[in-house]
Amino acid sequence: MKLKIMEVKLIAFVLLQAVTVRSQVNPEMCRYPLGMTGGQIQDEDISASSHWSESTAARFGRLDFDNGDGDGAWCPDIMSEPDGLKEYLQVDLRSLHFITLVGTQGRHADGMGNEFAQRYRIKYSRDGSSWVGWHDRKGRQIIEGNSNAYDVVLKDLEPPIIARFVRFMPVTDHSMIVCMRVELYGCEWLDGLMSYSIPDGHQMIYRGLDVFFNDSVYDGASAERSELTKGLGQLTDGTWGLDDFLHSHSYNFWPGYDYVGWNNRSFPRGYVEMIFEFDHVRNFSSMKVHCNNMFSRGVRMFRQVTCYFRSGSEWEADPVTFRPAVDRVSQSARFITVPLGDRTASTIKCRFHFSDLWMLFSEVAFQSGSAVYNTSMAPRDDPTHKVDDSNTRILIGCLVAIIAILLAIIVIILWRQVWQKMLEKASRRMLDDELTARLAIQTRAFSFHHSSLSSESGSTSNSTYERIFPLCADYQEPSRLIRKLPEFSQSTERLGKLSKGNKAFAAGGSDGAPHYAEADIISLQESSDNSIYSITAVNMNFFAGTDSSMREFPRQKLTFKEKLGEGQFGEVHLCEAEGMQDFLGEDLSIEGNNESPLLVAVKTLREDANKNARNDFLKEIRIMSRLRDPNIVRLLAVCVDTDPLCMITEYMENGDLNQFLSHPMYFLCLSYTTLIGMAVQIASGMKYLSSLNFVHRDLATRNCLVGKKYTIKIADFGMSRNLYRGGYYRIQGRAVLPIRWMSWESILLGKFTMASDVWAFGVTLWEILTLCKEQPYSQLSDEQVIENTGEFFREQGKQVYLPKPPCCPDRIYKDLMLSCWRRNAKQRPSFQEIHAQLLESLA
Ligand code: ADP
């Protein structure tokens, strides 16, 4: 009987899995080399406008494919084209692909060549006849390419491209011959959507703020700026909007950026019509539409959608209509799956009916059967065919389900425990593989120059399943980049030696070695050998165990108000906490907050979090429970008796400092004194942490919160968790280390001290005084940031410092900021000194 219940559950599970297979592309996963390097792209599919000589023909333009045949790259005959700007290397991928990344390399030819393209543009086409010039989200067409003949330079395409044909067009001023080797990364575009036509999105004014819902990356035509036709854009860029449409995934864009949205008043018929054109006739099972549902601001998902189908020239008479269940409770953005009843079409027209003043979409995806019909044999005209086909599919589905169930039962019963362990190991291995995969391309290119690395190039695989993982802008994996510095690429032996002491390089290899992030607090003392550091835990007692004063709060007394944000662990919600004042007793009077019920921020561990994430979450609680300072976010209580684990912290009304400063609303009204006042508070919080010997490791504006009257508190004590352990952080495609905020010794030697926090403070101060307009060293690529770190280490005067922010007095820049970035950590000021200096500057 027990087995039967389990069986039913499993069937349900398997069927559910089968039904919910993601059709929409996830750009974070869709990063496979498409076959220039691996040879899956045939020579005849690589062509060019011209070539310099037979030995530099198009077919040699494969990234890192120097096989002795030819000259090792494609080089155009720039003399044949007077302005040289129309030369291109064209790749035909044979079918539509979602392309997220491109890689380029120059002509090295075993040291004989020194030609490369410093800059290039990309054009693409879905049908081979109409071509579109790619540009980034800010409209820039030129991509910075190579600076030498051997290194591979990878560039994320933001927005990604959906195309079959791609052209690389070197931009040259004729002063040098250019040669290129290229690779494309992405995955097949299974939707088959060639274009959509929609009315362009509208503009909303929300509390005086301009919110733009236009389709800003649409690559088709725009008639009178209102009808968009023959293109793809934000609805297919793989980026889903956040619950709060005012916020976007990137801080650098305007409110509403991630959504395309329409106002009901402009549509007298009460619906928005969209037409979707596909590559050929397909059999559609469903459509997924990602909608916003922030009804408190007049936005709701659609009330009803009616879709019409066309395989030839006429629309079929019987449309499919679907009404999603109304949700008056949750304001979360979500995917709505619209069943399309296996209808056959090459064009679909859908009318989405408003149910409120606004309707906002961020993504539309289609699921269509792999069976492709051409118009002449459309199954809707042939009932026998349809029945046969659906029977076969049901049969295959059942067989697959039964096999899956049997396998699952065997695995679950026999291997439950072993399996879990294996999974843990596998995820760890995946991490290494992924790193090796990424390194493989780079090391192979590099090995021409530094033969000492040749042993590593042996680990290269040509598999199509090597994925290049994305790294978010603020956090990078430095070890892959560090290997490029001559001092750190000499031998793996040296890396091993370093990793023994400081453990920073453990991510790159040496198995079993603990990683530096495993110690809560580290104090690194230089030993006689300059390159080896020992790690000792300081004040471990201080952070060991949970503070007895951190009590369990009854979770039923928390009332959800709205979602504040999303972090690595899960979501952060604004809640009312009934009776919190009594719960905390006189303690709360420090904050002078007598509102009842009290508003609090509740950080919840996501339900699917693994053991590592759970431990790290508890560790953050342990650390925070011991910290008590006006400029440190205070942990008020916890809910850890049952799942999901929650930490309840004081609510900071204005969110994180980065978002706050970069918000257009505050652009004009923040005075210099207010900004320095914020820095003073951060310095004060850090002074407190340094008095405890506590190293924060991730000080940045994004990790400071803003309350009433510009109160600033330091938050996010998550860096004390082990970033390298398990697959948790990596699988999310996120964060490794914040290299742009890190001192040279943290990056190169894995040394995290109060002095490296001081370095990060200097960068944070720079962010504040530049109103977080851009990332630190925004003109440098990640590789160049690491190269610059090498210059700090070498100290030959070639290191680049962050520039003086406009309106920043000389004494703040020279005497304070630059002193935070001194090479010798001992010569950097302490937080006590920084605090005093900032206060003095205000006097
Ligand atoms: P992460 O761990 O990724 O740094 P968090 O989980 O700490 O992020 O927080 C995610 C977001 O939630 C923050 O960027 C901020 O906007 C919001 N948030 C977190 N804590 C608070 C708080 N106490 N008050 C207000 N907003 C908060």
PDB file of C-alpha atoms in Angstrom, residues 311-500:
ATOM      1  CA  SER A 311      -0.860  27.885 -41.283  1.00  0.00           C
ATOM      2  CA  GLY A 312      -1.491  29.249 -44.756  1.00  0.00           C
ATOM      3  CA  SER A 313      -3.008  32.541 -45.792  1.00  0.00           C
ATOM      4  CA  GLU A 314      -6.263  32.437 -43.763  1.00  0.00           C
ATOM      5  CA  TRP A 315      -6.804  32.626 -40.032  1.00  0.00           C
ATOM      6  CA  GLU A 316      -8.650  29.555 -38.781  1.00  0.00           C
ATOM      7  CA  ALA A 317     -12.148  30.229 -37.513  1.00  0.00           C
ATOM      8  CA  ASP A 318     -11.963  28.534 -34.102  1.00  0.00           C
ATOM      9  CA  PRO A 319      -9.644  30.389 -31.730  1.00  0.00           C
ATOM     10  CA  VAL A 320      -8.478  29.110 -28.340  1.00  0.00           C
ATOM     11  CA  THR A 321      -9.582  31.166 -25.348  1.00  0.00           C
ATOM     12  CA  PHE A 322      -8.051  30.948 -21.901  1.00  0.00           C
ATOM     13  CA  ARG A 323      -8.834  32.733 -18.629  1.00  0.00           C
ATOM     14  CA  PRO A 324      -6.191  32.482 -15.915  1.00  0.00           C
ATOM     15  CA  ALA A 325      -7.350  32.217 -12.312  1.00  0.00           C
ATOM     16  CA  VAL A 326      -7.613  35.677 -10.766  1.00  0.00           C
ATOM     17  CA  ASP A 327      -5.077  36.296  -8.034  1.00  0.00           C
ATOM     18  CA  ARG A 328      -6.100  39.030  -5.610  1.00  0.00           C
ATOM     19  CA  VAL A 329      -3.604  37.988  -2.972  1.00  0.00           C
ATOM     20  CA  SER A 330      -0.104  37.732  -4.350  1.00  0.00           C
ATOM     21  CA  GLN A 331       1.563  40.581  -6.160  1.00  0.00           C
ATOM     22  CA  SER A 332       4.384  38.381  -7.434  1.00  0.00           C
ATOM     23  CA  ALA A 333       5.260  38.482 -11.094  1.00  0.00           C
ATOM     24  CA  ARG A 334       4.707  35.043 -12.626  1.00  0.00           C
ATOM     25  CA  PHE A 335       4.633  32.917 -15.724  1.00  0.00           C
ATOM     26  CA  ILE A 336       1.124  32.084 -16.909  1.00  0.00           C
ATOM     27  CA  THR A 337       0.879  28.981 -19.032  1.00  0.00           C
ATOM     28  CA  VAL A 338      -1.743  29.243 -21.760  1.00  0.00           C
ATOM     29  CA  PRO A 339      -2.671  25.826 -23.211  1.00  0.00           C
ATOM     30  CA  LEU A 340      -2.813  26.032 -26.996  1.00  0.00           C
ATOM     31  CA  GLY A 341      -4.424  22.637 -27.529  1.00  0.00           C
ATOM     32  CA  ASP A 342      -1.774  21.230 -29.888  1.00  0.00           C
ATOM     33  CA  ARG A 343      -2.893  23.563 -32.627  1.00  0.00           C
ATOM     34  CA  THR A 344      -0.904  23.751 -35.819  1.00  0.00           C
ATOM     35  CA  ALA A 345       0.275  27.087 -37.144  1.00  0.00           C
ATOM     36  CA  SER A 346       3.122  29.151 -38.467  1.00  0.00           C
ATOM     37  CA  THR A 347       1.555  32.376 -37.217  1.00  0.00           C
ATOM     38  CA  ILE A 348      -0.351  32.963 -33.993  1.00  0.00           C
ATOM     39  CA  LYS A 349      -2.344  36.077 -33.162  1.00  0.00           C
ATOM     40  CA  CYS A 350      -3.251  36.568 -29.508  1.00  0.00           C
ATOM     41  CA  ARG A 351      -5.492  39.176 -27.945  1.00  0.00           C
ATOM     42  CA  PHE A 352      -4.682  39.828 -24.307  1.00  0.00           C
ATOM     43  CA  HIS A 353      -7.544  41.485 -22.423  1.00  0.00           C
ATOM     44  CA  PHE A 354      -6.863  43.968 -19.658  1.00  0.00           C
ATOM     45  CA  SER A 355      -8.190  43.349 -16.187  1.00  0.00           C
ATOM     46  CA  ASP A 356      -6.870  46.611 -14.755  1.00  0.00           C
ATOM     47  CA  LEU A 357      -5.423  49.894 -15.934  1.00  0.00           C
ATOM     48  CA  TRP A 358      -2.071  48.375 -16.863  1.00  0.00           C
ATOM     49  CA  MET A 359      -0.813  45.081 -18.273  1.00  0.00           C
ATOM     50  CA  LEU A 360       2.953  44.407 -18.184  1.00  0.00           C
ATOM     51  CA  PHE A 361       4.782  41.504 -19.863  1.00  0.00           C
ATOM     52  CA  SER A 362       8.468  40.716 -19.671  1.00  0.00           C
ATOM     53  CA  GLU A 363       8.725  37.437 -21.572  1.00  0.00           C
ATOM     54  CA  VAL A 364       6.720  35.265 -23.943  1.00  0.00           C
ATOM     55  CA  ALA A 365       7.769  31.703 -24.796  1.00  0.00           C
ATOM     56  CA  PHE A 366       6.193  28.938 -26.846  1.00  0.00           C
ATOM     57  CA  GLN A 367       6.246  25.206 -26.501  1.00  0.00           C
ATOM     58  CA  SER A 368       5.748  23.404 -29.729  1.00  0.00           C
ATOM     59  CA  GLY A 369       6.022  19.739 -30.596  1.00  0.00           C
ATOM     60  CA  SER A 370       9.144  18.562 -32.331  1.00  0.00           C
ATOM     61  CA  ALA A 371       6.957  17.030 -35.041  1.00  0.00           C
ATOM     62  CA  VAL A 372       6.908  19.563 -37.816  1.00  0.00           C
ATOM     63  CA  TYR A 373       4.097  19.636 -40.348  1.00  0.00           C
ATOM     64  CA  ASN A 374       4.160  21.545 -43.525  1.00  0.00           C
ATOM     65  CA  THR A 375       1.079  23.362 -44.686  1.00  0.00           C
ATOM     66  CA  SER A 376      -0.058  20.752 -47.158  1.00  0.00           C
ATOM     67  CA  MET A 377      -0.366  18.068 -44.483  1.00  0.00           C
ATOM     68  CA  ALA A 378      -1.679  20.120 -41.603  1.00  0.00           C
ATOM     69  CA  PRO A 379      -3.198  17.570 -39.227  1.00  0.00           C
ATOM     70  CA  ARG A 380      -6.191  19.735 -38.387  1.00  0.00           C
ATOM     71  CA  ASP A 381      -7.528  18.971 -41.865  1.00  0.00           C
ATOM     72  CA  ASP A 382      -6.859  15.304 -41.384  1.00  0.00           C
ATOM     73  CA  PRO A 383      -8.568  13.828 -38.319  1.00  0.00           C
ATOM     74  CA  THR A 384      -7.102  10.336 -38.805  1.00  0.00           C
ATOM     75  CA  HIS A 385      -3.625  11.679 -38.787  1.00  0.00           C
ATOM     76  CA  LYS A 386      -4.313  13.629 -35.633  1.00  0.00           C
ATOM     77  CA  VAL A 387      -5.693  10.657 -33.723  1.00  0.00           C
ATOM     78  CA  ASP A 388      -2.792   8.433 -34.797  1.00  0.00           C
ATOM     79  CA  ASP A 389      -0.303  11.021 -33.821  1.00  0.00           C
ATOM     80  CA  SER A 390      -1.744  11.771 -30.404  1.00  0.00           C
ATOM     81  CA  ASN A 391      -2.086   8.048 -29.638  1.00  0.00           C
ATOM     82  CA  THR A 392       1.537   7.452 -30.421  1.00  0.00           C
ATOM     83  CA  ARG A 393       2.549  10.343 -28.276  1.00  0.00           C
ATOM     84  CA  ILE A 394       0.425   9.174 -25.349  1.00  0.00           C
ATOM     85  CA  LEU A 395       1.938   5.711 -25.686  1.00  0.00           C
ATOM     86  CA  ILE A 396       5.484   7.028 -25.758  1.00  0.00           C
ATOM     87  CA  GLY A 397       4.679   9.327 -22.840  1.00  0.00           C
ATOM     88  CA  CYS A 398       3.326   6.416 -20.776  1.00  0.00           C
ATOM     89  CA  LEU A 399       6.317   4.229 -21.563  1.00  0.00           C
ATOM     90  CA  VAL A 400       8.748   6.966 -20.604  1.00  0.00           C
ATOM     91  CA  ALA A 401       6.776   7.620 -17.403  1.00  0.00           C
ATOM     92  CA  ILE A 402       6.749   3.907 -16.466  1.00  0.00           C
ATOM     93  CA  ILE A 403      10.471   3.528 -17.097  1.00  0.00           C
ATOM     94  CA  ALA A 404      11.158   6.679 -15.118  1.00  0.00           C
ATOM     95  CA  ILE A 405       8.981   5.454 -12.233  1.00  0.00           C
ATOM     96  CA  LEU A 406      10.707   2.091 -12.096  1.00  0.00           C
ATOM     97  CA  LEU A 407      14.109   3.697 -12.170  1.00  0.00           C
ATOM     98  CA  ALA A 408      13.104   6.230  -9.558  1.00  0.00           C
ATOM     99  CA  ILE A 409      11.767   3.534  -7.202  1.00  0.00           C
ATOM    100  CA  ILE A 410      14.933   1.491  -7.518  1.00  0.00           C
ATOM    101  CA  VAL A 411      17.105   4.518  -6.976  1.00  0.00           C
ATOM    102  CA  ILE A 412      15.090   5.816  -4.038  1.00  0.00           C
ATOM    103  CA  ILE A 413      14.809   2.538  -2.161  1.00  0.00           C
ATOM    104  CA  LEU A 414      18.336   1.287  -2.641  1.00  0.00           C
ATOM    105  CA  TRP A 415      20.376   4.408  -2.895  1.00  0.00           C
ATOM    106  CA  ARG A 416      18.653   7.096  -0.941  1.00  0.00           C
ATOM    107  CA  GLN A 417      21.509   7.899   1.326  1.00  0.00           C
ATOM    108  CA  VAL A 418      24.367   7.001  -0.973  1.00  0.00           C
ATOM    109  CA  TRP A 419      22.739   8.996  -3.694  1.00  0.00           C
ATOM    110  CA  GLN A 420      22.656  12.154  -1.629  1.00  0.00           C
ATOM    111  CA  LYS A 421      26.330  11.895  -0.925  1.00  0.00           C
ATOM    112  CA  MET A 422      27.039  11.265  -4.559  1.00  0.00           C
ATOM    113  CA  LEU A 423      25.048  14.332  -5.499  1.00  0.00           C
ATOM    114  CA  GLU A 424      27.057  16.467  -3.148  1.00  0.00           C
ATOM    115  CA  LYS A 425      30.276  15.123  -4.596  1.00  0.00           C
ATOM    116  CA  ALA A 426      29.021  15.529  -8.128  1.00  0.00           C
ATOM    117  CA  SER A 427      28.069  19.146  -7.616  1.00  0.00           C
ATOM    118  CA  ARG A 428      31.507  19.802  -6.238  1.00  0.00           C
ATOM    119  CA  ARG A 429      33.063  18.081  -9.228  1.00  0.00           C
ATOM    120  CA  MET A 430      30.812  20.053 -11.536  1.00  0.00           C
ATOM    121  CA  LEU A 431      32.264  23.165 -10.037  1.00  0.00           C
ATOM    122  CA  ASP A 432      35.795  22.061 -10.812  1.00  0.00           C
ATOM    123  CA  ASP A 433      34.842  20.875 -14.286  1.00  0.00           C
ATOM    124  CA  GLU A 434      33.194  24.147 -14.990  1.00  0.00           C
ATOM    125  CA  LEU A 435      36.276  26.005 -13.915  1.00  0.00           C
ATOM    126  CA  THR A 436      38.482  23.745 -15.988  1.00  0.00           C
ATOM    127  CA  ALA A 437      36.151  24.183 -18.928  1.00  0.00           C
ATOM    128  CA  ARG A 438      36.403  27.904 -18.671  1.00  0.00           C
ATOM    129  CA  LEU A 439      40.103  27.806 -18.107  1.00  0.00           C
ATOM    130  CA  ALA A 440      40.573  25.381 -20.937  1.00  0.00           C
ATOM    131  CA  ILE A 441      39.878  27.890 -23.645  1.00  0.00           C
ATOM    132  CA  GLN A 442      41.922  30.562 -22.031  1.00  0.00           C
ATOM    133  CA  THR A 443      44.854  28.420 -21.016  1.00  0.00           C
ATOM    134  CA  ARG A 444      45.103  26.857 -24.413  1.00  0.00           C
ATOM    135  CA  ALA A 445      45.356  30.279 -25.966  1.00  0.00           C
ATOM    136  CA  PHE A 446      47.733  31.380 -23.313  1.00  0.00           C
ATOM    137  CA  SER A 447      49.954  28.354 -23.562  1.00  0.00           C
ATOM    138  CA  PHE A 448      51.390  29.623 -26.829  1.00  0.00           C
ATOM    139  CA  HIS A 449      52.922  32.393 -24.862  1.00  0.00           C
ATOM    140  CA  HIS A 450      53.604  30.718 -21.575  1.00  0.00           C
ATOM    141  CA  SER A 451      54.618  27.202 -22.286  1.00  0.00           C
ATOM    142  CA  SER A 452      54.750  26.488 -18.561  1.00  0.00           C
ATOM    143  CA  LEU A 453      50.975  26.189 -18.614  1.00  0.00           C
ATOM    144  CA  SER A 454      50.943  23.555 -21.293  1.00  0.00           C
ATOM    145  CA  SER A 455      50.261  20.793 -18.813  1.00  0.00           C
ATOM    146  CA  GLU A 456      46.903  22.358 -18.074  1.00  0.00           C
ATOM    147  CA  SER A 457      45.935  22.639 -21.689  1.00  0.00           C
ATOM    148  CA  GLY A 458      45.840  18.882 -21.754  1.00  0.00           C
ATOM    149  CA  SER A 459      42.642  18.928 -19.753  1.00  0.00           C
ATOM    150  CA  THR A 460      40.795  20.607 -22.575  1.00  0.00           C
ATOM    151  CA  SER A 461      37.743  18.920 -23.943  1.00  0.00           C
ATOM    152  CA  ASN A 462      35.967  19.759 -27.127  1.00  0.00           C
ATOM    153  CA  SER A 463      32.631  18.726 -25.733  1.00  0.00           C
ATOM    154  CA  THR A 464      29.692  20.861 -26.655  1.00  0.00           C
ATOM    155  CA  TYR A 465      28.657  20.579 -23.043  1.00  0.00           C
ATOM    156  CA  GLU A 466      31.386  22.785 -21.710  1.00  0.00           C
ATOM    157  CA  ARG A 467      29.378  25.696 -20.504  1.00  0.00           C
ATOM    158  CA  ILE A 468      30.740  29.160 -19.989  1.00  0.00           C
ATOM    159  CA  PHE A 469      29.083  30.456 -16.863  1.00  0.00           C
ATOM    160  CA  PRO A 470      28.033  34.053 -16.478  1.00  0.00           C
ATOM    161  CA  LEU A 471      29.616  36.160 -13.818  1.00  0.00           C
ATOM    162  CA  CYS A 472      27.542  38.970 -12.477  1.00  0.00           C
ATOM    163  CA  ALA A 473      29.042  42.393 -12.784  1.00  0.00           C
ATOM    164  CA  ASP A 474      29.965  42.895  -9.136  1.00  0.00           C
ATOM    165  CA  TYR A 475      31.359  39.484  -8.373  1.00  0.00           C
ATOM    166  CA  GLN A 476      33.988  37.578 -10.308  1.00  0.00           C
ATOM    167  CA  GLU A 477      35.940  34.387 -10.117  1.00  0.00           C
ATOM    168  CA  PRO A 478      39.447  35.771  -9.818  1.00  0.00           C
ATOM    169  CA  SER A 479      41.516  32.596  -9.944  1.00  0.00           C
ATOM    170  CA  ARG A 480      40.938  32.070 -13.668  1.00  0.00           C
ATOM    171  CA  LEU A 481      42.091  35.610 -14.305  1.00  0.00           C
ATOM    172  CA  ILE A 482      44.996  35.576 -11.871  1.00  0.00           C
ATOM    173  CA  ARG A 483      46.671  32.841 -13.847  1.00  0.00           C
ATOM    174  CA  LYS A 484      47.237  35.366 -16.562  1.00  0.00           C
ATOM    175  CA  LEU A 485      49.590  37.390 -14.417  1.00  0.00           C
ATOM    176  CA  PRO A 486      53.146  36.262 -15.162  1.00  0.00           C
ATOM    177  CA  GLU A 487      54.037  36.040 -11.466  1.00  0.00           C
ATOM    178  CA  PHE A 488      51.103  33.722 -10.903  1.00  0.00           C
ATOM    179  CA  SER A 489      51.192  31.651 -14.044  1.00  0.00           C
ATOM    180  CA  GLN A 490      54.713  30.345 -13.805  1.00  0.00           C
ATOM    181  CA  SER A 491      53.810  26.999 -12.431  1.00  0.00           C
ATOM    182  CA  THR A 492      50.970  25.211 -10.810  1.00  0.00           C
ATOM    183  CA  GLU A 493      53.492  24.279  -8.151  1.00  0.00           C
ATOM    184  CA  ARG A 494      53.615  27.869  -7.020  1.00  0.00           C
ATOM    185  CA  LEU A 495      49.863  28.058  -6.932  1.00  0.00           C
ATOM    186  CA  GLY A 496      49.885  24.945  -4.827  1.00  0.00           C
ATOM    187  CA  LYS A 497      52.426  26.452  -2.530  1.00  0.00           C
ATOM    188  CA  LEU A 498      50.379  29.583  -2.093  1.00  0.00           C
ATOM    189  CA  SER A 499      47.212  27.662  -1.597  1.00  0.00           C
ATOM    190  CA  LYS A 500      48.778  25.722   1.238  1.00  0.00           C
TER     191      LYS A 500
END
